[in-house]
Short mmCIF file of C-alpha atoms in Angstrom, two decimals:
data_model
loop_
_atom_site.label_atom_id
_atom_site.label_comp_id
_atom_site.label_asym_id
_atom_site.label_seq_id
_atom_site.Cartn_x
_atom_site.Cartn_y
_atom_site.Cartn_z
CA MET T 1 96.34 115.61 75.54
CA ARG T 2 97.37 112.79 77.84
CA ILE T 3 95.20 109.70 78.30
CA CYS T 4 95.97 107.20 81.04
CA TYR T 5 94.56 103.67 81.00
CA VAL T 6 94.37 101.99 84.40
CA VAL T 7 94.22 98.22 83.88
CA ALA T 8 94.41 95.42 86.46
CA MET T 9 95.73 92.42 84.55
CA VAL T 10 98.47 92.02 81.94
CA ALA T 11 96.07 89.81 79.90
CA GLU T 12 93.63 92.72 79.65
CA ALA T 13 96.26 95.23 78.48
CA LYS T 14 98.65 93.14 76.38
CA PRO T 15 96.78 93.07 73.03
CA PHE T 16 96.39 96.82 73.30
CA ILE T 17 100.00 97.52 74.33
CA GLU T 18 101.23 95.41 71.40
CA ARG T 19 98.85 97.11 68.95
CA TYR T 20 100.38 100.53 69.70
CA GLY T 21 103.92 99.26 70.29
CA ILE T 22 104.20 101.38 73.44
CA GLU T 23 107.22 100.76 75.67
CA GLU T 24 107.61 100.01 79.35
CA VAL T 25 109.16 102.81 81.42
CA LYS T 26 111.05 100.53 83.81
CA ASP T 27 110.70 101.08 87.59
CA PHE T 28 108.69 104.28 87.08
CA PHE T 29 106.55 103.58 90.16
CA ALA T 30 109.20 101.69 92.20
CA PRO T 31 109.09 100.54 94.98
CA LEU T 32 105.40 100.04 94.13
CA PRO T 33 104.79 97.11 91.76
CA CYS T 34 102.72 99.18 89.28
CA MET T 35 104.04 99.28 85.72
CA LEU T 36 103.94 102.09 83.17
CA TYR T 37 103.83 101.75 79.37
CA GLU T 38 104.02 105.02 77.45
CA GLY T 39 103.99 106.16 73.84
CA LYS T 40 102.59 108.68 71.37
CA VAL T 41 99.58 108.14 69.10
CA GLY T 42 99.63 111.21 66.88
CA ASP T 43 99.37 114.23 69.18
CA LEU T 44 98.07 112.11 72.01
CA THR T 45 100.27 110.81 74.84
CA LEU T 46 99.11 107.30 75.70
CA ASP T 47 99.89 105.86 79.15
CA VAL T 48 98.93 102.39 80.30
CA VAL T 49 99.33 101.73 84.03
CA LEU T 50 99.13 98.13 85.27
CA ASN T 51 98.81 97.12 88.94
CA GLY T 52 101.81 94.79 88.80
CA GLN T 53 102.14 91.60 90.84
CA GLN T 54 102.20 90.38 94.44
CA GLN T 55 102.23 86.82 95.82
CA GLY T 56 102.75 85.37 92.35
CA SER T 57 99.82 86.84 90.43
CA ASP T 58 98.65 90.10 88.86
CA LEU T 59 97.20 92.32 91.57
CA ILE T 60 93.43 92.55 91.22
CA GLY T 61 90.74 94.17 93.34
CA CYS T 62 89.99 97.55 94.84
CA GLU T 63 93.06 98.21 97.00
CA ALA T 64 95.44 97.63 94.07
CA ALA T 65 93.22 99.76 91.82
CA THR T 66 93.26 102.57 94.40
CA MET T 67 97.05 102.42 94.59
CA ALA T 68 97.51 102.36 90.81
CA THR T 69 95.03 105.16 90.10
CA LEU T 70 96.39 107.42 92.82
CA SER T 71 99.97 106.87 91.66
CA ALA T 72 99.04 107.33 88.00
CA ILE T 73 97.22 110.63 88.52
CA GLN T 74 99.82 112.05 90.92
CA ARG T 75 102.75 111.18 88.67
CA LEU T 76 101.26 111.60 85.18
CA ASN T 77 98.46 114.18 85.61
CA PRO T 78 96.33 112.83 82.71
CA ASP T 79 93.46 114.74 81.10
CA LEU T 80 91.39 111.56 81.07
CA VAL T 81 91.64 108.25 82.94
CA ILE T 82 90.22 105.19 81.17
CA ASN T 83 89.48 102.10 83.24
CA SER T 84 89.44 99.29 80.72
CA GLY T 85 88.93 95.67 81.60
CA THR T 86 86.69 92.67 81.80
CA CYS T 87 83.40 92.32 83.68
CA GLY T 88 80.42 90.12 84.34
CA ALA T 89 77.04 91.10 82.89
CA PHE T 90 73.48 89.76 82.76
CA CYS T 91 71.66 87.72 80.08
CA ALA T 92 68.49 89.39 81.39
CA ASN T 93 69.84 92.74 80.11
CA GLY T 94 70.69 91.27 76.70
CA ALA T 95 74.45 91.12 77.31
CA GLU T 96 76.68 88.74 75.36
CA ILE T 97 80.19 87.38 75.87
CA ALA T 98 82.91 89.73 74.51
CA GLU T 99 80.45 92.59 74.08
CA VAL T 100 81.96 95.97 74.98
CA TYR T 101 80.11 98.56 77.07
CA ILE T 102 80.76 102.16 78.10
CA GLY T 103 79.99 102.94 81.75
CA ASN T 104 77.27 105.51 82.49
CA GLY T 105 77.75 105.37 86.27
CA VAL T 106 79.85 103.56 88.87
CA MET T 107 79.32 102.37 92.43
CA PHE T 108 80.30 99.65 94.94
CA HIS T 109 77.97 96.66 95.50
CA ASP T 110 79.80 95.11 98.48
CA ARG T 111 80.32 97.96 100.95
CA ARG T 112 77.28 97.60 103.21
CA VAL T 113 76.80 99.96 106.14
CA PRO T 114 73.15 99.41 107.10
CA GLY T 115 71.06 101.87 109.07
CA ASP T 116 70.13 105.50 108.62
CA ASN T 117 73.59 107.07 108.39
CA ALA T 118 75.78 109.00 105.95
CA TRP T 119 78.23 106.07 105.78
CA GLY T 120 75.66 104.02 103.89
CA THR T 121 75.59 106.56 101.05
CA GLN T 122 79.36 107.04 101.09
CA SER T 123 79.93 103.29 101.00
CA LEU T 124 77.84 102.83 97.84
CA GLY T 125 79.93 105.58 96.25
CA ASN T 126 78.16 106.56 93.01
CA TYR T 127 81.00 108.60 91.53
CA PRO T 128 80.77 110.75 88.38
CA VAL T 129 81.90 109.45 84.97
CA TRP T 130 83.44 111.63 82.23
CA GLU T 131 80.69 113.86 80.82
CA GLY T 132 81.71 112.93 77.25
CA SER T 133 81.02 109.21 77.86
CA ARG T 134 77.48 109.29 76.46
CA GLN T 135 78.41 111.08 73.23
CA LEU T 136 81.34 108.70 72.69
CA ALA T 137 79.10 105.64 73.16
CA LYS T 138 76.46 107.10 70.83
CA THR T 139 78.94 108.00 68.10
CA LEU T 140 80.73 104.64 68.21
CA GLY T 141 77.59 102.53 68.73
CA PHE T 142 78.50 101.04 72.11
CA LYS T 143 75.85 100.08 74.64
CA MET T 144 76.07 101.82 78.02
CA GLY T 145 75.61 100.32 81.48
CA LYS T 146 76.17 101.04 85.13
CA VAL T 147 79.41 99.57 86.52
CA THR T 148 79.19 98.07 90.01
CA THR T 149 82.30 96.92 91.81
CA GLY T 150 83.07 94.37 94.48
CA SER T 151 86.17 92.62 95.77
CA SER T 152 84.96 89.11 94.89
CA LEU T 153 84.59 87.12 91.70
CA ASP T 154 81.55 85.22 92.97
CA MET T 155 78.06 86.63 93.41
CA GLN T 156 76.45 86.47 96.84
CA PRO T 157 72.74 87.19 97.40
CA CYS T 158 73.63 90.40 99.30
CA ASP T 159 75.65 91.64 96.29
CA LEU T 160 72.90 90.79 93.79
CA ASP T 161 70.34 92.65 95.93
CA ILE T 162 72.39 95.86 95.81
CA ILE T 163 73.13 95.45 92.09
CA GLN T 164 69.44 94.99 91.28
CA GLN T 165 68.25 97.80 93.57
CA ASN T 166 70.66 100.19 91.85
CA GLY T 167 70.31 99.12 88.20
CA GLY T 168 73.82 97.62 88.00
CA GLU T 169 74.68 95.99 84.67
CA LEU T 170 78.46 95.52 84.59
CA LYS T 171 80.00 93.72 87.59
CA ASP T 172 83.73 94.24 87.96
CA MET T 173 86.43 94.22 90.65
CA GLU T 174 88.12 97.61 90.22
CA GLY T 175 85.92 100.25 88.57
CA ALA T 176 84.53 102.04 91.63
CA ALA T 177 87.94 102.18 93.32
CA VAL T 178 89.34 103.91 90.22
CA GLY T 179 86.29 106.20 90.22
CA PHE T 180 86.71 107.00 93.92
CA VAL T 181 90.27 108.27 93.41
CA CYS T 182 89.25 110.18 90.25
CA SER T 183 86.39 111.82 92.18
CA LEU T 184 88.79 113.04 94.88
CA LEU T 185 91.32 114.39 92.38
CA LYS T 186 88.66 115.70 89.96
CA THR T 187 90.05 113.73 87.01
CA PRO T 188 87.48 112.67 84.37
CA ILE T 189 87.05 108.91 83.98
CA LEU T 190 85.76 106.77 81.11
CA TYR T 191 84.86 103.08 81.56
CA VAL T 192 85.39 100.59 78.70
CA LYS T 193 84.30 97.10 79.80
CA SER T 194 84.20 93.78 77.95
CA VAL T 195 82.04 90.88 79.12
CA THR T 196 83.79 87.63 80.16
CA ASP T 197 80.91 85.99 82.01
CA LEU T 198 77.16 86.17 82.39
CA CYS T 199 76.22 86.31 86.06
CA ASP T 200 72.75 84.83 85.47
CA SER T 201 73.74 82.07 83.03
CA GLY T 202 74.13 79.40 85.72
CA ALA T 203 77.73 78.70 84.61
CA GLU T 204 80.59 78.61 87.13
CA THR T 205 82.10 82.11 87.08
CA PHE T 206 85.85 81.39 87.27
CA GLU T 207 85.53 78.72 84.55
CA GLU T 208 83.54 81.02 82.28
CA PHE T 209 85.90 83.93 83.00
CA SER T 210 88.97 81.81 82.11
CA LYS T 211 87.38 80.38 78.96
CA ASN T 212 86.32 83.78 77.60
CA LEU T 213 89.20 85.96 78.82
CA SER T 214 91.29 86.10 75.64
CA ARG T 215 88.25 86.64 73.41
CA ALA T 216 86.95 89.45 75.66
CA CYS T 217 90.41 91.08 75.75
CA GLU T 218 90.67 90.96 71.95
CA ALA T 219 87.29 92.73 71.74
CA LEU T 220 88.58 95.23 74.30
CA LYS T 221 91.59 96.00 72.09
CA VAL T 222 89.41 96.61 69.04
CA ALA T 223 87.06 98.82 71.09
CA ASN T 224 89.94 100.81 72.56
CA GLU T 225 91.39 101.50 69.09
CA ARG T 226 88.04 103.05 68.20
CA VAL T 227 87.95 105.00 71.48
CA ILE T 228 91.44 106.40 70.85
CA ASP T 229 90.62 107.35 67.25
CA TYR T 230 87.53 109.14 68.58
CA LEU T 231 89.52 111.02 71.24
CA LYS T 232 92.18 112.00 68.66
CA GLY T 233 89.36 113.39 66.50
CA GLN T 234 88.12 115.41 69.47
CA ILE T 235 91.53 117.05 69.83
CA SER T 236 91.84 117.97 66.17
CA THR T 237 88.34 119.53 66.08
CA ASN T 238 88.91 121.55 69.30
CA MET F 1 112.14 107.61 115.31
CA ARG F 2 108.95 108.51 113.49
CA ILE F 3 105.66 106.75 114.22
CA CYS F 4 102.67 107.25 111.97
CA TYR F 5 99.15 106.39 113.09
CA VAL F 6 96.70 105.72 110.27
CA VAL F 7 93.17 106.19 111.59
CA ALA F 8 89.86 106.21 109.69
CA MET F 9 87.51 108.30 111.82
CA VAL F 10 87.98 111.56 113.73
CA ALA F 11 86.12 109.98 116.70
CA GLU F 12 88.80 107.27 116.89
CA ALA F 13 91.72 109.71 116.86
CA LYS F 14 90.39 112.75 118.72
CA PRO F 15 90.95 111.65 122.36
CA PHE F 16 94.48 110.71 121.40
CA ILE F 17 95.24 113.91 119.43
CA GLU F 18 93.99 115.99 122.36
CA ARG F 19 96.00 113.97 124.89
CA TYR F 20 99.26 114.83 123.09
CA GLY F 21 98.20 118.29 121.96
CA ILE F 22 99.53 117.62 118.46
CA GLU F 23 98.66 120.16 115.78
CA GLU F 24 97.09 119.85 112.34
CA VAL F 25 99.46 120.55 109.42
CA LYS F 26 96.84 122.18 107.20
CA ASP F 27 96.45 120.97 103.59
CA PHE F 28 99.50 118.70 103.86
CA PHE F 29 97.92 116.07 101.59
CA ALA F 30 95.83 118.47 99.44
CA PRO F 31 94.04 117.91 97.07
CA LEU F 32 93.46 114.59 98.85
CA PRO F 33 91.13 114.90 101.85
CA CYS F 34 93.55 113.13 104.25
CA MET F 35 94.59 115.15 107.29
CA LEU F 36 97.91 115.21 109.15
CA TYR F 37 98.46 115.96 112.84
CA GLU F 38 102.10 116.11 113.93
CA GLY F 39 104.05 116.69 117.12
CA LYS F 40 106.96 115.52 119.27
CA VAL F 41 106.70 113.16 122.25
CA GLY F 42 110.20 113.24 123.68
CA ASP F 43 112.57 112.10 120.90
CA LEU F 44 109.75 110.53 118.99
CA THR F 45 108.01 112.24 116.08
CA LEU F 46 104.30 111.41 116.26
CA ASP F 47 102.15 111.64 113.12
CA VAL F 48 98.43 110.92 112.99
CA VAL F 49 96.96 110.62 109.50
CA LEU F 50 93.17 110.65 109.13
CA ASN F 51 91.30 109.73 105.95
CA GLY F 52 89.33 112.97 105.86
CA GLN F 53 85.79 113.31 104.52
CA GLN F 54 83.76 112.76 101.34
CA GLN F 55 80.00 112.99 100.77
CA GLY F 56 79.46 114.43 104.24
CA SER F 57 81.07 111.80 106.46
CA ASP F 58 84.50 110.54 107.53
CA LEU F 59 85.89 108.25 104.84
CA ILE F 60 85.88 104.65 106.02
CA GLY F 61 86.72 101.38 104.30
CA CYS F 62 89.57 99.87 102.34
CA GLU F 63 89.96 102.29 99.44
CA ALA F 64 90.28 105.29 101.77
CA ALA F 65 92.70 103.33 103.98
CA THR F 66 94.81 102.43 100.93
CA MET F 67 94.94 106.09 99.88
CA ALA F 68 95.81 107.34 103.37
CA THR F 69 98.48 104.71 104.04
CA LEU F 70 100.15 105.14 100.66
CA SER F 71 100.17 108.92 101.03
CA ALA F 72 101.41 108.73 104.62
CA ILE F 73 104.33 106.41 103.86
CA GLN F 74 105.35 108.22 100.67
CA ARG F 75 105.28 111.65 102.29
CA LEU F 76 106.39 110.89 105.87
CA ASN F 77 108.54 107.74 105.57
CA PRO F 78 107.74 106.48 109.11
CA ASP F 79 109.74 103.78 110.92
CA LEU F 80 106.49 102.22 112.11
CA VAL F 81 102.86 102.53 110.98
CA ILE F 82 100.20 101.93 113.63
CA ASN F 83 96.66 101.20 112.50
CA SER F 84 94.54 102.08 115.49
CA GLY F 85 90.77 101.90 115.54
CA THR F 86 87.64 100.10 116.51
CA CYS F 87 86.58 96.57 115.58
CA GLY F 88 84.04 93.85 116.13
CA ALA F 89 85.03 90.75 118.09
CA PHE F 90 83.46 87.52 119.34
CA CYS F 91 81.96 86.62 122.74
CA ALA F 92 82.99 83.03 121.89
CA ASN F 93 86.65 84.14 122.09
CA GLY F 94 86.10 85.90 125.42
CA ALA F 95 86.14 89.43 123.99
CA GLU F 96 84.49 92.31 125.82
CA ILE F 97 83.36 95.79 124.79
CA ALA F 98 86.20 98.39 124.95
CA GLU F 99 88.85 95.70 125.32
CA VAL F 100 92.05 96.51 123.40
CA TYR F 101 93.90 93.91 121.31
CA ILE F 102 97.19 93.85 119.42
CA GLY F 103 97.01 92.21 115.98
CA ASN F 104 99.10 89.08 115.37
CA GLY F 105 98.10 88.76 111.71
CA VAL F 106 95.92 90.50 109.13
CA MET F 107 93.88 89.39 106.12
CA PHE F 108 90.74 90.18 104.10
CA HIS F 109 87.52 88.23 104.74
CA ASP F 110 85.47 89.57 101.82
CA ARG F 111 87.68 89.16 98.76
CA ARG F 112 86.54 85.81 97.41
CA VAL F 113 88.10 84.39 94.25
CA PRO F 114 87.01 80.73 94.31
CA GLY F 115 88.73 77.96 92.42
CA ASP F 116 92.26 76.66 92.25
CA ASN F 117 94.14 79.84 91.36
CA ALA F 118 96.77 82.21 92.74
CA TRP F 119 94.21 85.02 92.95
CA GLY F 120 92.44 83.20 95.78
CA THR F 121 95.56 83.39 97.94
CA GLN F 122 96.34 86.96 96.93
CA SER F 123 92.79 88.05 97.67
CA LEU F 124 92.92 86.74 101.25
CA GLY F 125 96.14 88.74 101.69
CA ASN F 126 97.71 87.57 104.96
CA TYR F 127 100.26 90.35 105.27
CA PRO F 128 103.07 90.51 107.87
CA VAL F 129 102.72 92.50 111.09
CA TRP F 130 105.59 94.26 112.86
CA GLU F 131 107.87 91.61 114.39
CA GLY F 132 107.89 93.48 117.72
CA SER F 133 104.09 93.18 118.09
CA ARG F 134 104.20 90.03 120.25
CA GLN F 135 106.78 91.39 122.70
CA LEU F 136 104.84 94.66 123.02
CA ALA F 137 101.59 92.80 123.76
CA LYS F 138 103.33 90.55 126.28
CA THR F 139 105.06 93.39 128.10
CA LEU F 140 101.94 95.57 128.28
CA GLY F 141 99.51 92.71 128.97
CA PHE F 142 97.34 93.08 125.87
CA LYS F 143 95.58 90.10 124.30
CA MET F 144 96.47 89.37 120.68
CA GLY F 145 94.17 88.40 117.84
CA LYS F 146 94.05 88.08 114.07
CA VAL F 147 92.58 91.12 112.31
CA THR F 148 90.28 90.37 109.37
CA THR F 149 89.02 93.16 107.17
CA GLY F 150 85.98 93.68 105.00
CA SER F 151 84.24 96.66 103.40
CA SER F 152 80.95 96.14 105.26
CA LEU F 153 79.75 96.74 108.80
CA ASP F 154 77.34 93.80 108.71
CA MET F 155 78.30 90.13 108.82
CA GLN F 156 77.20 87.88 105.99
CA PRO F 157 77.43 84.05 106.19
CA CYS F 158 80.18 84.08 103.50
CA ASP F 159 82.26 86.50 105.62
CA LEU F 160 81.79 84.48 108.80
CA ASP F 161 82.86 81.29 106.98
CA ILE F 162 86.18 82.86 105.94
CA ILE F 163 86.73 84.41 109.39
CA GLN F 164 86.17 81.07 111.12
CA GLN F 165 88.22 79.05 108.63
CA ASN F 166 91.16 81.42 109.20
CA GLY F 167 90.95 82.01 112.95
CA GLY F 168 89.86 85.65 112.64
CA GLU F 169 89.15 87.42 115.92
CA LEU F 170 89.03 91.17 115.22
CA LYS F 171 86.70 92.26 112.39
CA ASP F 172 87.45 95.72 111.04
CA MET F 173 87.02 97.77 107.86
CA GLU F 174 90.56 99.03 107.15
CA GLY F 175 93.31 96.88 108.68
CA ALA F 176 94.20 94.64 105.73
CA ALA F 177 94.23 97.57 103.29
CA VAL F 178 96.75 99.36 105.54
CA GLY F 179 98.71 96.08 105.78
CA PHE F 180 98.63 95.60 102.00
CA VAL F 181 100.30 98.98 101.38
CA CYS F 182 102.80 98.40 104.21
CA SER F 183 103.69 95.01 102.70
CA LEU F 184 104.43 96.59 99.32
CA LEU F 185 106.54 99.38 100.81
CA LYS F 186 108.16 97.14 103.46
CA THR F 187 107.06 99.37 106.34
CA PRO F 188 106.44 97.58 109.66
CA ILE F 189 102.86 97.76 110.93
CA LEU F 190 101.37 97.41 114.41
CA TYR F 191 97.62 96.95 114.97
CA VAL F 192 95.93 98.41 118.08
CA LYS F 193 92.20 97.60 118.02
CA SER F 194 89.43 98.36 120.52
CA VAL F 195 86.15 96.41 120.54
CA THR F 196 82.90 98.34 119.82
CA ASP F 197 80.62 95.40 119.08
CA LEU F 198 80.39 91.66 119.58
CA CYS F 199 79.58 89.96 116.28
CA ASP F 200 77.99 86.93 117.97
CA SER F 201 75.97 88.79 120.64
CA GLY F 202 72.78 88.97 118.56
CA ALA F 203 72.65 92.79 118.92
CA GLU F 204 72.23 95.03 115.86
CA THR F 205 75.76 96.02 114.82
CA PHE F 206 75.34 99.69 113.92
CA GLU F 207 73.38 100.34 117.12
CA GLU F 208 75.98 98.57 119.27
CA PHE F 209 78.82 100.30 117.41
CA SER F 210 77.25 103.75 117.97
CA LYS F 211 76.48 103.07 121.64
CA ASN F 212 80.00 101.86 122.45
CA LEU F 213 82.07 104.08 120.16
CA SER F 214 83.13 106.76 122.65
CA ARG F 215 83.93 104.21 125.38
CA ALA F 216 85.99 102.10 122.96
CA CYS F 217 87.84 105.20 121.70
CA GLU F 218 88.66 106.28 125.26
CA ALA F 219 90.12 102.80 125.88
CA LEU F 220 92.06 103.15 122.64
CA LYS F 221 93.58 106.43 123.85
CA VAL F 222 94.71 104.89 127.14
CA ALA F 223 96.16 101.87 125.28
CA ASN F 224 97.97 104.08 122.78
CA GLU F 225 99.58 106.12 125.57
CA ARG F 226 101.03 102.87 126.89
CA VAL F 227 102.13 101.82 123.39
CA ILE F 228 103.92 105.13 122.87
CA ASP F 229 105.63 104.96 126.27
CA TYR F 230 106.78 101.44 125.38
CA LEU F 231 108.13 102.55 121.98
CA LYS F 232 109.92 105.55 123.59
CA GLY F 233 111.55 103.08 126.00
CA GLN F 234 112.70 100.98 123.03
CA ILE F 235 114.48 104.00 121.52
CA SER F 236 116.30 104.91 124.71
CA THR F 237 117.55 101.35 125.27
CA ASN F 238 118.73 100.95 121.64
#
């Protein structure tokens, strides 16, 4: 069984890469900037694909996530993609900083094509998640929530409207792009998301994100160890 | 010389495909939905890559454009990518319906990462365009304008702010995603954009877009014939 993590930022993946001691496969995706780390965890092949950098910072957002996911699936053919990273969430839903959620759905909240047309539906996306997501969350005691994705860190009224109309709980910047590619290539996808900021707390988002990033990423590492142990158990019982 | 058009919608490409009688290469990108049409125009190999469909309509937007451009460059290795399609423009800049522009720059207008950080710059993008773009526009008598890209058909105040602050003139839904991939793979890109709607006219965008689509696409075909004749001339004089 081969599992492929698709992760935007080095900060999000580093604690996890170090925990498993997996090694970089240099220039695997060259000339694309994406990076591959690969190793074995028991019978399981563990890949971690990072977007890489452009213009002096880790590539974030939906175009980079599309590129990384497409390249990862085409080159590695994983049995399961896991999009793991940080997100915003809502006090109103009981979310707390560094809490880890499993996604039970995924869509875009900033692709608006108004009017009565098929592009409106396509633009929202609503892609399938791995059918084992619910059982995993139940067994490991994680909360679940709907991931909604946009290309911006801030929250505009038009974004909040779409999030609220669609029951969005976990606001990120890559999830739906990863899900879009997985939907086209029929690769199952699991979302593991850790909260860096509370969208309805009144705090300034970039400040809150920066302050809580390392704590949220540490929680993400601990959660992902449990996810991997669970998936290893699935293999041995099959 | 190989030229590869990357086009979102069938409606945008059809007049052009029919004009040159180029043929579909079935399932070239399978299992991805992207479609390839290929033919010769004199010494020039002409590829047209379309996004294909999902959920019952032609794929539009930045994730599909990223997928199509990445697949096109990796599989076809063109000397020049041309992103040709429709856009919104501004009466205030003297734009008219079905007028064709050449892009002199490209950026995103809906990827906001506020605060003093490198992600803000990266999110705006500002990718290079083909260095021959200006001479082509001058020789053929096309106006030039800066392409700005977002994932929505509507115009929110936050989008308009970024467009105005950065001198944006041609509002589309794919250009910067195509430019992002071209920048990573160092493939030159030319933008040929035809106006379907005027963002500051007060008219409802989707209605105006639908009403003017076929006229704008016909203008796009005529413009692209002139572009191709120009590029053929460049080959024979080199």
